[in-house]
Coordinates of C-alpha atoms (C1' of nucleotides) in Angstrom, one line a residue:
Chain A
M5 CA -9.5 24.6 13.8
T6 CA -12.5 23.8 11.8
I7 CA -14.4 21.1 13.4
Q8 CA -14.5 24.2 16.0
Y9 CA -16.5 26.1 13.8
A10 CA -18.8 22.5 12.4
I11 CA -19.8 22.1 16.2
L12 CA -20.8 26.4 16.3
G13 CA -22.8 25.1 13.2
F14 CA -25.3 22.5 14.5
L15 CA -25.3 24.4 17.4
S16 CA -26.5 27.3 16.1
R17 CA -29.8 24.9 15.2
E18 CA -30.2 23.3 18.3
P19 CA -28.4 22.2 21.5
L20 CA -26.9 19.3 21.3
T21 CA -24.5 17.0 23.3
G22 CA -21.4 15.5 22.8
Y23 CA -22.4 12.2 21.6
D24 CA -25.1 14.1 19.2
L25 CA -22.6 15.8 17.5
K26 CA -20.4 12.0 17.7
K27 CA -23.8 10.9 15.6
L28 CA -24.4 13.4 12.8
F29 CA -20.4 14.1 11.9
S30 CA -19.8 10.0 11.5
E31 CA -23.7 9.8 9.6
S32 CA -22.5 12.5 7.3
V33 CA -20.6 11.9 3.8
T34 CA -20.4 15.5 3.6
L35 CA -18.7 17.2 6.4
Y36 CA -15.3 15.1 6.8
W37 CA -14.6 14.3 10.9
S38 CA -14.7 10.4 11.4
G39 CA -16.9 11.8 14.7
N40 CA -14.1 10.6 16.8
N41 CA -14.6 11.1 20.6
N42 CA -11.4 12.8 21.1
Q43 CA -11.4 15.4 18.7
I44 CA -15.5 16.5 19.4
Y45 CA -15.5 16.0 23.4
R46 CA -11.8 18.3 23.1
A47 CA -13.2 20.6 21.1
L48 CA -16.4 21.5 23.0
V49 CA -14.4 22.2 26.1
D50 CA -12.2 24.9 24.5
L51 CA -15.3 25.8 23.0
H52 CA -17.3 26.6 26.6
Q53 CA -13.6 27.7 27.9
A54 CA -13.8 30.7 25.3
S55 CA -17.5 31.2 25.8
L56 CA -19.0 30.5 23.0
V57 CA -20.7 27.9 24.3
T58 CA -22.9 27.2 28.1
R59 CA -23.2 23.2 29.3
V60 CA -25.8 22.0 31.3
T61 CA -25.4 18.8 32.9
E62 CA -28.5 16.6 33.6
H63 CA -28.5 14.2 35.0
Q64 CA -31.3 10.6 33.9
E65 CA -33.0 8.2 36.0
S66 CA -32.3 5.4 33.4
G67 CA -28.8 5.9 31.3
P68 CA -25.8 8.3 32.0
S69 CA -26.2 12.1 32.4
R70 CA -25.6 13.9 29.3
K71 CA -24.2 17.3 29.1
V72 CA -26.3 19.8 26.6
Y73 CA -24.0 22.3 24.5
T74 CA -26.2 25.5 23.8
I75 CA -24.5 28.3 21.5
T76 CA -24.1 32.0 23.3
T77 CA -24.6 35.0 21.4
N78 CA -20.1 35.6 21.7
G79 CA -21.0 31.8 19.7
L80 CA -23.0 33.0 16.8
A81 CA -20.7 36.2 16.4
A82 CA -18.0 33.9 16.3
L83 CA -20.1 31.5 14.0
R84 CA -20.7 34.9 11.5
D85 CA -17.1 36.4 11.8
W86 CA -15.7 33.0 10.1
A87 CA -18.6 32.5 7.8
L88 CA -17.4 35.8 6.6
T89 CA -13.0 34.7 6.3
P90 CA -11.7 34.0 2.6
P91 CA -12.6 30.5 1.2
E92 CA -10.5 28.5 1.2
L93 CA -9.9 25.7 -1.9
P94 CA -10.6 22.0 -1.4
Q95 CA -8.3 19.7 -0.4
L96 CA -7.7 16.1 -2.8
R97 CA -5.7 13.6 -1.7
N98 CA -5.5 10.5 -3.9
P99 CA -3.8 7.8 -2.8
F100 CA -4.6 5.9 -5.9
H101 CA -2.9 8.4 -8.1
V102 CA 0.3 7.8 -6.5
Q103 CA 0.1 4.0 -6.5
L104 CA -1.6 4.5 -10.2
A105 CA 1.8 6.7 -11.0
W106 CA 4.4 3.7 -9.7
T107 CA 2.4 0.6 -11.6
A108 CA 5.4 0.1 -13.7
Q109 CA 6.2 -3.3 -13.1
L110 CA 2.6 -4.2 -12.9
D111 CA 1.5 -6.3 -16.3
D112 CA -1.6 -5.1 -18.3
A113 CA -4.0 -7.6 -16.1
E114 CA -2.5 -7.2 -12.2
L115 CA -2.7 -3.2 -13.8
D116 CA -6.6 -4.2 -14.6
A117 CA -7.5 -5.6 -11.8
Q118 CA -6.3 -2.3 -9.6
L119 CA -8.2 -0.5 -11.5
A120 CA -11.6 -3.0 -11.8
A121 CA -11.3 -2.5 -7.4
Y122 CA -10.8 0.8 -7.5
E123 CA -14.1 1.9 -10.0
E124 CA -16.0 -0.6 -7.5
E125 CA -14.9 0.9 -4.7
V126 CA -15.9 4.1 -5.5
R127 CA -19.4 2.8 -7.0
V128 CA -20.1 1.7 -3.8
K129 CA -19.5 5.1 -2.2
Y130 CA -21.0 7.2 -5.0
L131 CA -24.3 4.4 -4.3
M132 CA -24.3 5.2 -1.1
V133 CA -23.8 9.1 -1.2
R134 CA -26.7 9.0 -3.7
E135 CA -29.2 6.8 -1.1
Q136 CA -28.2 9.3 1.9
E137 CA -28.7 12.3 -0.3
S138 CA -31.7 10.9 -0.9
R139 CA -32.7 10.2 2.6
N140 CA -32.0 14.1 2.8
T141 CA -30.9 13.3 6.5
A142 CA -30.2 16.4 8.6
T143 CA -30.7 19.1 6.1
P144 CA -31.5 22.0 7.9
Q145 CA -35.0 23.4 6.0
R146 CA -35.0 26.9 7.7
T147 CA -34.7 29.0 5.1
A148 CA -35.6 28.2 0.6
R149 CA -32.1 29.5 0.5
E150 CA -30.1 27.4 3.5
T151 CA -32.2 24.4 1.6
L152 CA -30.5 25.4 -1.6
I153 CA -27.5 25.2 -0.3
W154 CA -27.7 21.9 1.7
R155 CA -28.8 20.2 -1.7
N156 CA -25.9 21.5 -3.4
I157 CA -23.9 21.1 -1.7
A158 CA -25.1 17.0 -1.6
A159 CA -24.5 17.7 -5.4
N160 CA -21.2 18.6 -5.3
W161 CA -20.2 15.1 -3.2
I162 CA -22.7 12.7 -6.2
A163 CA -21.1 15.0 -9.0
F164 CA -17.8 13.9 -7.8
Y165 CA -18.7 10.3 -7.1
E166 CA -19.7 10.2 -10.8
N167 CA -16.7 12.3 -12.4
E168 CA -14.1 9.8 -10.6
L169 CA -16.3 7.1 -11.8
Q170 CA -16.8 8.7 -15.8
W171 CA -13.0 8.9 -15.5
V172 CA -11.7 5.1 -14.1
R173 CA -14.1 4.1 -16.4
A174 CA -12.6 5.7 -19.5
L175 CA -8.9 5.0 -18.4
R176 CA -9.7 0.7 -18.8
A177 CA -10.9 1.5 -22.4
D178 CA -7.8 3.7 -23.1
L179 CA -5.3 1.6 -21.3
A180 CA -7.4 -1.7 -23.5
A181 CA -7.6 0.2 -26.6
L182 CA -3.8 0.2 -26.2
Chain B
M12 CA 3.1 5.9 5.8
T13 CA 2.3 6.3 1.5
I14 CA 5.0 9.1 1.0
Q15 CA 7.6 6.6 1.8
Y16 CA 5.8 4.6 -1.6
A17 CA 5.7 7.9 -3.2
I18 CA 9.4 8.7 -2.3
L19 CA 10.5 5.2 -3.5
G20 CA 8.5 5.8 -7.0
F21 CA 10.7 8.5 -8.6
L22 CA 13.9 6.3 -7.2
S23 CA 12.8 4.0 -9.2
R24 CA 13.6 6.3 -12.1
E25 CA 17.0 7.7 -11.2
P26 CA 19.2 7.8 -8.3
L27 CA 17.9 11.9 -6.3
T28 CA 19.1 13.8 -3.4
G29 CA 16.4 15.0 -0.7
Y30 CA 16.6 18.3 -1.9
D31 CA 15.5 16.4 -5.5
L32 CA 13.0 14.8 -4.0
K33 CA 11.5 18.3 -1.6
K34 CA 11.4 19.9 -5.4
L35 CA 9.2 17.4 -7.4
F36 CA 7.2 17.2 -4.2
S37 CA 6.2 20.7 -4.0
E38 CA 6.2 21.7 -8.2
S39 CA 3.6 18.9 -8.4
V40 CA 0.0 19.3 -7.9
T41 CA -0.9 15.8 -8.6
L42 CA 1.2 14.7 -5.2
Y43 CA -0.5 16.6 -2.1
W44 CA 2.6 16.5 0.0
S45 CA 3.5 20.4 0.1
G46 CA 6.9 19.0 -0.4
N47 CA 8.6 19.8 3.7
N48 CA 12.2 19.0 4.5
N49 CA 10.4 16.7 7.6
Q50 CA 8.5 14.5 6.4
I51 CA 11.4 13.8 3.4
Y52 CA 14.4 13.5 5.1
R53 CA 12.7 11.9 8.0
A54 CA 11.4 9.2 4.8
L55 CA 14.6 8.3 3.6
V56 CA 15.9 8.1 7.3
D57 CA 13.9 4.8 7.3
L58 CA 14.1 3.8 3.6
H59 CA 17.7 3.4 4.6
Q60 CA 17.5 1.4 7.4
A61 CA 14.8 -0.8 6.2
S62 CA 17.2 -1.1 3.0
L63 CA 15.5 -0.1 0.2
V64 CA 17.2 2.1 -0.9
T65 CA 21.3 2.8 -0.8
R66 CA 23.5 5.9 0.7
V67 CA 25.9 7.9 -0.9
T68 CA 27.1 11.2 -0.5
E69 CA 29.0 13.0 -2.7
H70 CA 31.4 16.0 -1.7
Q71 CA 31.4 18.9 -3.9
E72 CA 34.3 21.6 -4.3
S73 CA 31.2 24.6 -4.9
G74 CA 28.3 23.6 -2.9
P75 CA 27.8 21.7 0.0
S76 CA 27.6 17.3 -0.3
R77 CA 24.9 16.0 -1.6
K78 CA 23.3 12.0 -0.3
V79 CA 22.0 10.5 -3.2
Y80 CA 19.4 7.6 -2.4
T81 CA 19.0 4.8 -4.9
I82 CA 16.1 2.1 -5.1
T83 CA 18.2 -1.1 -4.4
T84 CA 15.6 -4.5 -5.4
N85 CA 14.3 -4.9 -1.9
G86 CA 13.1 -1.9 -2.8
L87 CA 11.1 -2.8 -6.0
A88 CA 10.5 -6.0 -4.6
A89 CA 8.1 -3.6 -2.2
L90 CA 6.9 -0.7 -4.5
R91 CA 5.3 -3.6 -6.8
D92 CA 3.6 -5.6 -3.8
W93 CA 2.3 -1.8 -2.2
A94 CA 1.2 -1.5 -6.0
L95 CA -1.0 -4.0 -5.9
T96 CA -2.8 -3.0 -2.3
P97 CA -6.4 -2.2 -2.3
P98 CA -7.4 1.0 -3.3
E99 CA -8.5 3.7 -1.2
L100 CA -11.0 6.1 -2.1
P101 CA -10.1 9.7 -2.4
Q102 CA -10.3 11.7 0.3
L103 CA -11.6 15.0 -0.3
R104 CA -12.4 18.0 2.1
N105 CA -13.7 21.3 1.4
P106 CA -13.9 23.4 4.7
F107 CA -16.3 26.0 2.8
H108 CA -19.1 23.4 2.9
V109 CA -18.6 23.6 5.9
Q110 CA -18.5 27.2 5.9
L111 CA -21.0 27.1 3.2
A112 CA -23.5 25.4 5.3
W113 CA -23.4 27.7 8.6
T114 CA -24.3 31.1 6.5
A115 CA -27.6 31.6 7.9
Q116 CA -26.6 34.9 9.5
L117 CA -25.2 36.2 6.4
D118 CA -26.7 38.4 3.8
D119 CA -27.3 37.6 -0.1
A120 CA -24.6 39.9 -1.3
E121 CA -22.3 38.6 1.6
L122 CA -22.5 35.3 0.7
D123 CA -22.2 36.0 -2.8
A124 CA -19.3 37.6 -2.5
Q125 CA -18.5 33.7 -0.6
L126 CA -19.4 31.8 -3.4
A127 CA -17.4 35.0 -6.5
A128 CA -14.1 34.6 -3.8
Y129 CA -14.3 31.0 -3.9
E130 CA -15.3 30.4 -8.0
E131 CA -11.4 33.2 -8.4
E132 CA -9.7 30.6 -6.0
V133 CA -10.5 27.8 -8.2
R134 CA -10.3 29.0 -11.3
V135 CA -6.6 30.8 -10.8
K136 CA -6.1 26.9 -9.2
Y137 CA -7.8 25.1 -12.3
L138 CA -5.4 27.4 -14.8
M139 CA -2.4 26.2 -13.1
V140 CA -3.1 22.6 -12.8
R141 CA -3.7 23.3 -16.7
E142 CA -0.9 25.1 -17.4
Q143 CA 1.5 22.8 -15.6
E144 CA 0.0 19.7 -17.6
S145 CA 1.0 21.5 -20.3
R146 CA 4.1 21.9 -19.9
N147 CA 4.3 18.4 -19.4
T148 CA 6.7 18.5 -16.1
A149 CA 8.1 15.4 -14.9
T150 CA 6.7 12.8 -16.7
P151 CA 8.3 9.5 -16.6
Q152 CA 7.9 8.2 -20.7
R153 CA 9.1 5.4 -20.0
T154 CA 6.8 3.8 -22.1
A155 CA 2.7 4.2 -23.9
R156 CA 1.1 3.2 -20.9
E157 CA 2.6 4.6 -18.5
T158 CA 3.0 7.8 -20.3
L159 CA -1.4 7.7 -21.0
I160 CA -1.4 6.6 -16.9
W161 CA 0.2 10.2 -16.0
R162 CA -1.6 12.3 -18.9
N163 CA -4.9 10.6 -17.6
I164 CA -3.9 11.5 -13.6
A165 CA -3.3 15.2 -14.7
A166 CA -6.4 14.9 -16.7
N167 CA -8.6 13.7 -13.1
W168 CA -7.0 17.0 -11.3
I169 CA -8.6 19.2 -14.3
A170 CA -11.5 17.6 -14.5
F171 CA -12.2 17.8 -10.9
Y172 CA -11.2 22.0 -10.9
E173 CA -13.8 22.1 -14.1
N174 CA -16.5 20.6 -11.9
E175 CA -16.0 22.6 -9.1
L176 CA -15.9 25.7 -11.5
Q177 CA -19.3 24.8 -12.8
W178 CA -20.5 23.7 -9.4
V179 CA -20.2 26.8 -7.8
R180 CA -21.5 29.2 -10.9
A181 CA -24.7 27.1 -11.0
L182 CA -25.1 27.3 -7.4
R183 CA -25.0 31.3 -7.2
A184 CA -26.8 31.6 -10.8
D185 CA -29.7 29.1 -8.0
L186 CA -29.3 31.8 -5.5
A187 CA -29.5 34.7 -7.6
A188 CA -32.9 33.8 -9.2
L189 CA -34.3 32.6 -5.7
Chain C
dG1 C1' 24.4 43.7 -1.1
dT2 C1' 19.5 41.3 -0.7
dT3 C1' 18.1 37.6 -3.0
dG4 C1' 17.6 33.2 -4.7
dC5 C1' 19.6 28.6 -5.0
dC6 C1' 22.1 24.6 -3.4
dA7 C1' 22.1 21.6 0.4
dT8 C1' 21.1 19.1 4.8
dG9 C1' 18.3 18.9 9.4
dT10 C1' 15.2 19.8 13.8
dA11 C1' 11.8 22.0 17.3
dA12 C1' 7.3 22.7 17.9
dG13 C1' 2.5 22.6 17.1
dG14 C1' -2.2 21.4 14.6
dT15 C1' -4.5 17.8 13.2
dG16 C1' -6.4 13.6 12.9
dT17 C1' -7.6 8.2 13.5
dT18 C1' -7.8 4.1 16.6
dA19 C1' -8.2 2.0 19.5
dC20 C1' -9.1 2.2 25.3
dA21 C1' -11.5 2.6 29.4
dT22 C1' -16.5 2.7 32.2
dG23 C1' -20.9 1.1 33.2
dA24 C1' -26.1 1.3 32.2
dT25 C1' -30.0 -0.3 29.5
dT26 C1' -32.3 -1.9 25.7
dT27 C1' -33.2 -5.1 22.2
dA28 C1' -32.7 -9.5 19.7
Chain D
dT17 C1' -27.1 -13.9 26.6
dA18 C1' -25.2 -11.0 23.2
dA19 C1' -25.1 -7.1 20.8
dA20 C1' -26.1 -2.3 19.7
dT21 C1' -27.3 2.3 22.4
dC22 C1' -26.3 6.3 25.0
dA23 C1' -23.4 8.9 27.0
dT24 C1' -18.9 10.1 28.8
dG25 C1' -13.8 10.2 28.4
dT26 C1' -8.2 8.9 27.9
dA27 C1' -3.6 7.3 25.7
dA28 C1' -1.4 6.4 22.0
dC29 C1' 0.1 7.2 17.8
dA30 C1' 0.6 8.3 12.8
dC31 C1' 0.2 11.8 9.8
dC32 C1' 1.4 17.3 8.2
dT33 C1' 2.5 21.7 8.1
dT34 C1' 5.5 25.8 9.6
dA35 C1' 9.0 27.8 10.9
dC36 C1' 13.7 28.2 12.1
dA37 C1' 18.6 26.9 11.9
dT38 C1' 23.3 26.5 9.0
dG39 C1' 26.4 27.7 4.9
dG40 C1' 28.2 28.6 0.7
dC41 C1' 27.2 30.3 -4.2
dA42 C1' 25.6 33.0 -7.9
dA43 C1' 22.9 36.5 -9.8
dC44 C1' 21.3 41.1 -10.2

DNA sequence: GTTGCCATGTAAGGTGTTACATGATTTA
DNA sequence: TAAATCATGTAACACCTTACATGGCAAC
């Protein structure tokens, strides 16, 4: 359900094609959709049927024709209504916790190897998020308020991975001390 | 796929029924399954077919008959193999970020009301997690190492919500200062 | 007497991912 | 000549949630 509003959000800045949206989603770390076609193209059909967007097909000489979607006033109203909807809690799922919880059969070295692998994964992701934020891709910059919000969303992700790194390092140290 | 291993993990401590597992999942904050019947009972059928668990039906005088599942040596081996599997990154999805990102149409008061509502939701959840951890439910306590791990998993969740609280409070202050 | 607990399961539907399918143009 | 990019879409499947269905017993 939410991906439709994420799409409406992007369209509230400028008209885009499905392909554009696909790239925006797959490049973004903060938006959690993988940018797969199935969801995006279906969502666009739904949004169009609900009159929240209009569609114009542009035939190009070189390359395939593109369908450009533009948000309608209905769409803007829907986006505003949704923005006033009660906030949901973040959903965190950490399969590694489940894995960790049941490592009774592993010896100390095997356990630490798993923790080291996790630490490395988190470190790489952390650097990726930081790097992407420093390049500052796709930030709206419409108002100072919006810029502040977008910077803080990115900061939230950075803090999350920092927290995760600290945690796994502390756990490894505690286990070594045991 | 992972819920099967989470079930195997619980069964590695003691034999349990589907109903027991359902309660364990729905009471646990760190395991992210809602504890719905559909997944659990289907997973148990699958595990049984794969010979990772055995099933014994106990007919009770008072109340319905219960099917008690016990892990097999195959099951223990499967759990061990899985514990050595490469760790996955945590998946965090925060619908509120998406909502926040597109609040350009809201005025300052409306925006802060949303942030306040989010802060309150996080605060309540945070207190719940802390409270549950202090009651220390369902901790295995088989070895010092396992106890340390379980305490740290809980600590990770507490830190996560603490981080989220700090973040939203800082953001509200920043926006107020703007 | 209605709610809650014990205990099993099924149905339906929403959400999300990977892979498949097509085909032209540009870049290495 | 192989690959990446532009641009659309479909198929299959995994995952997860809510609600439905049944029925006895205990507690308030």
